[in-house]
Amino acid sequence: MSKLHLFDMDGTLLHGSAAAVEISRQLGLDREIAELERAFAAGELTPAGFAQRACVLWAAADLTDAQVQAAFEGAPWMDGIRDVWADIRARGERCAVISLSPGFFVERLLAWGVDTTHGSRWPAVPLRKPLEPSGILSSSAKVRITDDLCARYGLTRGDCVAYGDSMSDAELFAVVTESVAVNADHHVSDLATYAYTGRDLREAYELVRTGE
């Protein structure tokens, strides 16, 4: 039986960081994004509210595609991501990234060997059009996208493994058979099948492969 491996990005594939933080760093907006991150973590901003505020910040700073690429290349990625995805595909299994972050950042991971990526729908850089809140993903959207992928690949939730770290992953962890809390907080640590702390995704993946 095949498996579908579902990876969160911010805090999971990105060690201790998020796409919004890395992009804002390129624009010199570290303080501003830190305040938005704080408000989001405290429940003062919804995913859509956070995205709208961030979009205004980045548009005012004239964000360019080159800056997005620089943020992607300079981000603190976990070690071994390409190796894990190559092994998953070599075994005839599937892998996907589902993230609340902007799709124009998340989709860059396709070049690293993941089968599919799903990020929030933002206006194209340089963000000249308004952001549509309906295009911003939520924790429940991760479950919906998982169900869509299962239907596409002929799998069920019982064939899925989720890798995540925080509140946005809790709903998905609650419905799949296996899950790995990667450098995680309390929102998912009690729900996870396995827990991993460190910088190498290969080691987290090995927990699933060996069942230990």
PDB file of N, CA, C and O in Angstrom, residues 24-61:
ATOM      1  N   SER A  24      10.361  39.246   4.796  1.00  0.00           N
ATOM      2  CA  SER A  24      10.420  40.548   5.470  1.00  0.00           C
ATOM      3  C   SER A  24      11.855  40.949   5.794  1.00  0.00           C
ATOM      4  O   SER A  24      12.201  42.136   5.760  1.00  0.00           O
ATOM      5  N   ARG A  25      12.683  39.963   6.093  1.00  0.00           N
ATOM      6  CA  ARG A  25      14.093  40.254   6.375  1.00  0.00           C
ATOM      7  C   ARG A  25      14.768  40.877   5.158  1.00  0.00           C
ATOM      8  O   ARG A  25      15.615  41.769   5.289  1.00  0.00           O
ATOM      9  N   GLN A  26      14.412  40.421   3.980  1.00  0.00           N
ATOM     10  CA  GLN A  26      14.970  40.988   2.750  1.00  0.00           C
ATOM     11  C   GLN A  26      14.580  42.454   2.570  1.00  0.00           C
ATOM     12  O   GLN A  26      15.282  43.217   1.913  1.00  0.00           O
ATOM     13  N   LEU A  27      13.455  42.839   3.188  1.00  0.00           N
ATOM     14  CA  LEU A  27      12.929  44.197   3.032  1.00  0.00           C
ATOM     15  C   LEU A  27      13.238  45.093   4.226  1.00  0.00           C
ATOM     16  O   LEU A  27      12.819  46.250   4.259  1.00  0.00           O
ATOM     17  N   GLY A  28      13.954  44.551   5.207  1.00  0.00           N
ATOM     18  CA  GLY A  28      14.246  45.334   6.399  1.00  0.00           C
ATOM     19  C   GLY A  28      13.040  45.556   7.290  1.00  0.00           C
ATOM     20  O   GLY A  28      12.965  46.545   8.024  1.00  0.00           O
ATOM     21  N   LEU A  29      12.092  44.615   7.243  1.00  0.00           N
ATOM     22  CA  LEU A  29      10.854  44.738   8.002  1.00  0.00           C
ATOM     23  C   LEU A  29      10.788  43.714   9.135  1.00  0.00           C
ATOM     24  O   LEU A  29       9.710  43.200   9.462  1.00  0.00           O
ATOM     25  N   ASP A  30      11.911  43.424   9.738  1.00  0.00           N
ATOM     26  CA  ASP A  30      11.979  42.414  10.794  1.00  0.00           C
ATOM     27  C   ASP A  30      11.064  42.751  11.965  1.00  0.00           C
ATOM     28  O   ASP A  30      10.340  41.875  12.479  1.00  0.00           O
ATOM     29  N   ARG A  31      11.089  43.992  12.412  1.00  0.00           N
ATOM     30  CA  ARG A  31      10.286  44.382  13.577  1.00  0.00           C
ATOM     31  C   ARG A  31       8.797  44.291  13.258  1.00  0.00           C
ATOM     32  O   ARG A  31       8.007  43.786  14.071  1.00  0.00           O
ATOM     33  N   GLU A  32       8.428  44.749  12.074  1.00  0.00           N
ATOM     34  CA  GLU A  32       7.015  44.760  11.707  1.00  0.00           C
ATOM     35  C   GLU A  32       6.442  43.344  11.584  1.00  0.00           C
ATOM     36  O   GLU A  32       5.338  43.059  12.061  1.00  0.00           O
ATOM     37  N   ILE A  33       7.204  42.443  10.975  1.00  0.00           N
ATOM     38  CA  ILE A  33       6.682  41.081  10.809  1.00  0.00           C
ATOM     39  C   ILE A  33       6.687  40.350  12.145  1.00  0.00           C
ATOM     40  O   ILE A  33       5.807  39.498  12.402  1.00  0.00           O
ATOM     41  N   ALA A  34       7.622  40.664  13.017  1.00  0.00           N
ATOM     42  CA  ALA A  34       7.639  40.035  14.343  1.00  0.00           C
ATOM     43  C   ALA A  34       6.369  40.379  15.120  1.00  0.00           C
ATOM     44  O   ALA A  34       5.807  39.533  15.829  1.00  0.00           O
ATOM     45  N   GLU A  35       5.885  41.596  14.963  1.00  0.00           N
ATOM     46  CA  GLU A  35       4.650  41.993  15.641  1.00  0.00           C
ATOM     47  C   GLU A  35       3.449  41.261  15.055  1.00  0.00           C
ATOM     48  O   GLU A  35       2.557  40.818  15.790  1.00  0.00           O
ATOM     49  N   LEU A  36       3.414  41.099  13.744  1.00  0.00           N
ATOM     50  CA  LEU A  36       2.328  40.347  13.120  1.00  0.00           C
ATOM     51  C   LEU A  36       2.375  38.877  13.540  1.00  0.00           C
ATOM     52  O   LEU A  36       1.335  38.259  13.794  1.00  0.00           O
ATOM     53  N   GLU A  37       3.571  38.302  13.592  1.00  0.00           N
ATOM     54  CA  GLU A  37       3.707  36.916  14.025  1.00  0.00           C
ATOM     55  C   GLU A  37       3.223  36.756  15.469  1.00  0.00           C
ATOM     56  O   GLU A  37       2.554  35.762  15.807  1.00  0.00           O
ATOM     57  N   ARG A  38       3.547  37.722  16.320  1.00  0.00           N
ATOM     58  CA  ARG A  38       3.108  37.663  17.708  1.00  0.00           C
ATOM     59  C   ARG A  38       1.590  37.703  17.797  1.00  0.00           C
ATOM     60  O   ARG A  38       0.960  36.910  18.532  1.00  0.00           O
ATOM     61  N   ALA A  39       0.976  38.610  17.027  1.00  0.00           N
ATOM     62  CA  ALA A  39      -0.480  38.748  17.046  1.00  0.00           C
ATOM     63  C   ALA A  39      -1.164  37.499  16.508  1.00  0.00           C
ATOM     64  O   ALA A  39      -2.202  37.072  17.024  1.00  0.00           O
ATOM     65  N   PHE A  40      -0.578  36.877  15.492  1.00  0.00           N
ATOM     66  CA  PHE A  40      -1.150  35.660  14.936  1.00  0.00           C
ATOM     67  C   PHE A  40      -1.073  34.520  15.943  1.00  0.00           C
ATOM     68  O   PHE A  40      -2.039  33.789  16.163  1.00  0.00           O
ATOM     69  N   ALA A  41       0.079  34.355  16.575  1.00  0.00           N
ATOM     70  CA  ALA A  41       0.264  33.287  17.557  1.00  0.00           C
ATOM     71  C   ALA A  41      -0.672  33.464  18.748  1.00  0.00           C
ATOM     72  O   ALA A  41      -1.115  32.472  19.350  1.00  0.00           O
ATOM     73  N   ALA A  42      -1.003  34.720  19.072  1.00  0.00           N
ATOM     74  CA  ALA A  42      -1.885  35.007  20.202  1.00  0.00           C
ATOM     75  C   ALA A  42      -3.356  34.893  19.825  1.00  0.00           C
ATOM     76  O   ALA A  42      -4.232  35.081  20.679  1.00  0.00           O
ATOM     77  N   GLY A  43      -3.642  34.612  18.559  1.00  0.00           N
ATOM     78  CA  GLY A  43      -5.024  34.507  18.111  1.00  0.00           C
ATOM     79  C   GLY A  43      -5.681  35.841  17.830  1.00  0.00           C
ATOM     80  O   GLY A  43      -6.905  35.907  17.638  1.00  0.00           O
ATOM     81  N   GLU A  44      -4.884  36.911  17.777  1.00  0.00           N
ATOM     82  CA  GLU A  44      -5.433  38.243  17.510  1.00  0.00           C
ATOM     83  C   GLU A  44      -5.639  38.485  16.017  1.00  0.00           C
ATOM     84  O   GLU A  44      -6.374  39.401  15.622  1.00  0.00           O
ATOM     85  N   LEU A  45      -4.978  37.669  15.170  1.00  0.00           N
ATOM     86  CA  LEU A  45      -5.126  37.764  13.723  1.00  0.00           C
ATOM     87  C   LEU A  45      -5.457  36.383  13.161  1.00  0.00           C
ATOM     88  O   LEU A  45      -4.852  35.388  13.559  1.00  0.00           O
ATOM     89  N   THR A  46      -6.406  36.326  12.253  1.00  0.00           N
ATOM     90  CA  THR A  46      -6.687  35.099  11.511  1.00  0.00           C
ATOM     91  C   THR A  46      -5.613  34.937  10.435  1.00  0.00           C
ATOM     92  O   THR A  46      -4.862  35.894  10.153  1.00  0.00           O
ATOM     93  N   PRO A  47      -5.518  33.757   9.807  1.00  0.00           N
ATOM     94  CA  PRO A  47      -4.579  33.632   8.692  1.00  0.00           C
ATOM     95  C   PRO A  47      -4.802  34.687   7.614  1.00  0.00           C
ATOM     96  O   PRO A  47      -3.843  35.262   7.094  1.00  0.00           O
ATOM     97  N   ALA A  48      -6.061  34.965   7.302  1.00  0.00           N
ATOM     98  CA  ALA A  48      -6.353  35.978   6.279  1.00  0.00           C
ATOM     99  C   ALA A  48      -5.970  37.376   6.758  1.00  0.00           C
ATOM    100  O   ALA A  48      -5.450  38.190   5.985  1.00  0.00           O
ATOM    101  N   GLY A  49      -6.221  37.652   8.025  1.00  0.00           N
ATOM    102  CA  GLY A  49      -5.860  38.956   8.571  1.00  0.00           C
ATOM    103  C   GLY A  49      -4.356  39.164   8.571  1.00  0.00           C
ATOM    104  O   GLY A  49      -3.865  40.251   8.233  1.00  0.00           O
ATOM    105  N   PHE A  50      -3.624  38.132   8.946  1.00  0.00           N
ATOM    106  CA  PHE A  50      -2.164  38.198   8.905  1.00  0.00           C
ATOM    107  C   PHE A  50      -1.697  38.457   7.476  1.00  0.00           C
ATOM    108  O   PHE A  50      -0.839  39.316   7.227  1.00  0.00           O
ATOM    109  N   ALA A  51      -2.231  37.710   6.514  1.00  0.00           N
ATOM    110  CA  ALA A  51      -1.811  37.851   5.118  1.00  0.00           C
ATOM    111  C   ALA A  51      -2.104  39.245   4.581  1.00  0.00           C
ATOM    112  O   ALA A  51      -1.279  39.832   3.870  1.00  0.00           O
ATOM    113  N   GLN A  52      -3.256  39.778   4.919  1.00  0.00           N
ATOM    114  CA  GLN A  52      -3.596  41.118   4.432  1.00  0.00           C
ATOM    115  C   GLN A  52      -2.640  42.164   4.970  1.00  0.00           C
ATOM    116  O   GLN A  52      -2.194  43.054   4.231  1.00  0.00           O
ATOM    117  N   ARG A  53      -2.298  42.064   6.240  1.00  0.00           N
ATOM    118  CA  ARG A  53      -1.369  43.028   6.835  1.00  0.00           C
ATOM    119  C   ARG A  53       0.019  42.877   6.219  1.00  0.00           C
ATOM    120  O   ARG A  53       0.704  43.878   5.930  1.00  0.00           O
ATOM    121  N   ALA A  54       0.468  41.641   6.046  1.00  0.00           N
ATOM    122  CA  ALA A  54       1.787  41.406   5.458  1.00  0.00           C
ATOM    123  C   ALA A  54       1.827  41.880   4.015  1.00  0.00           C
ATOM    124  O   ALA A  54       2.832  42.450   3.562  1.00  0.00           O
ATOM    125  N   CYS A  55       0.755  41.659   3.290  1.00  0.00           N
ATOM    126  CA  CYS A  55       0.707  42.069   1.885  1.00  0.00           C
ATOM    127  C   CYS A  55       0.848  43.581   1.753  1.00  0.00           C
ATOM    128  O   CYS A  55       1.562  44.073   0.873  1.00  0.00           O
ATOM    129  N   VAL A  56       0.196  44.312   2.623  1.00  0.00           N
ATOM    130  CA  VAL A  56       0.307  45.773   2.607  1.00  0.00           C
ATOM    131  C   VAL A  56       1.751  46.203   2.880  1.00  0.00           C
ATOM    132  O   VAL A  56       2.295  47.097   2.204  1.00  0.00           O
ATOM    133  N   LEU A  57       2.388  45.567   3.856  1.00  0.00           N
ATOM    134  CA  LEU A  57       3.779  45.887   4.187  1.00  0.00           C
ATOM    135  C   LEU A  57       4.696  45.658   2.986  1.00  0.00           C
ATOM    136  O   LEU A  57       5.523  46.508   2.642  1.00  0.00           O
ATOM    137  N   TRP A  58       4.569  44.483   2.372  1.00  0.00           N
ATOM    138  CA  TRP A  58       5.462  44.124   1.276  1.00  0.00           C
ATOM    139  C   TRP A  58       5.203  44.950   0.026  1.00  0.00           C
ATOM    140  O   TRP A  58       6.135  45.289  -0.697  1.00  0.00           O
ATOM    141  N   ALA A  59       3.943  45.247  -0.237  1.00  0.00           N
ATOM    142  CA  ALA A  59       3.619  46.066  -1.412  1.00  0.00           C
ATOM    143  C   ALA A  59       4.207  47.467  -1.261  1.00  0.00           C
ATOM    144  O   ALA A  59       4.753  48.041  -2.212  1.00  0.00           O
ATOM    145  N   ALA A  60       4.115  48.013  -0.050  1.00  0.00           N
ATOM    146  CA  ALA A  60       4.659  49.355   0.201  1.00  0.00           C
ATOM    147  C   ALA A  60       6.172  49.375   0.057  1.00  0.00           C
ATOM    148  O   ALA A  60       6.762  50.403  -0.286  1.00  0.00           O
ATOM    149  N   ALA A  61       6.801  48.228   0.303  1.00  0.00           N
ATOM    150  CA  ALA A  61       8.259  48.129   0.198  1.00  0.00           C
ATOM    151  C   ALA A  61       8.717  47.688  -1.193  1.00  0.00           C
ATOM    152  O   ALA A  61       9.904  47.467  -1.415  1.00  0.00           O
TER     153      ALA A  61
END
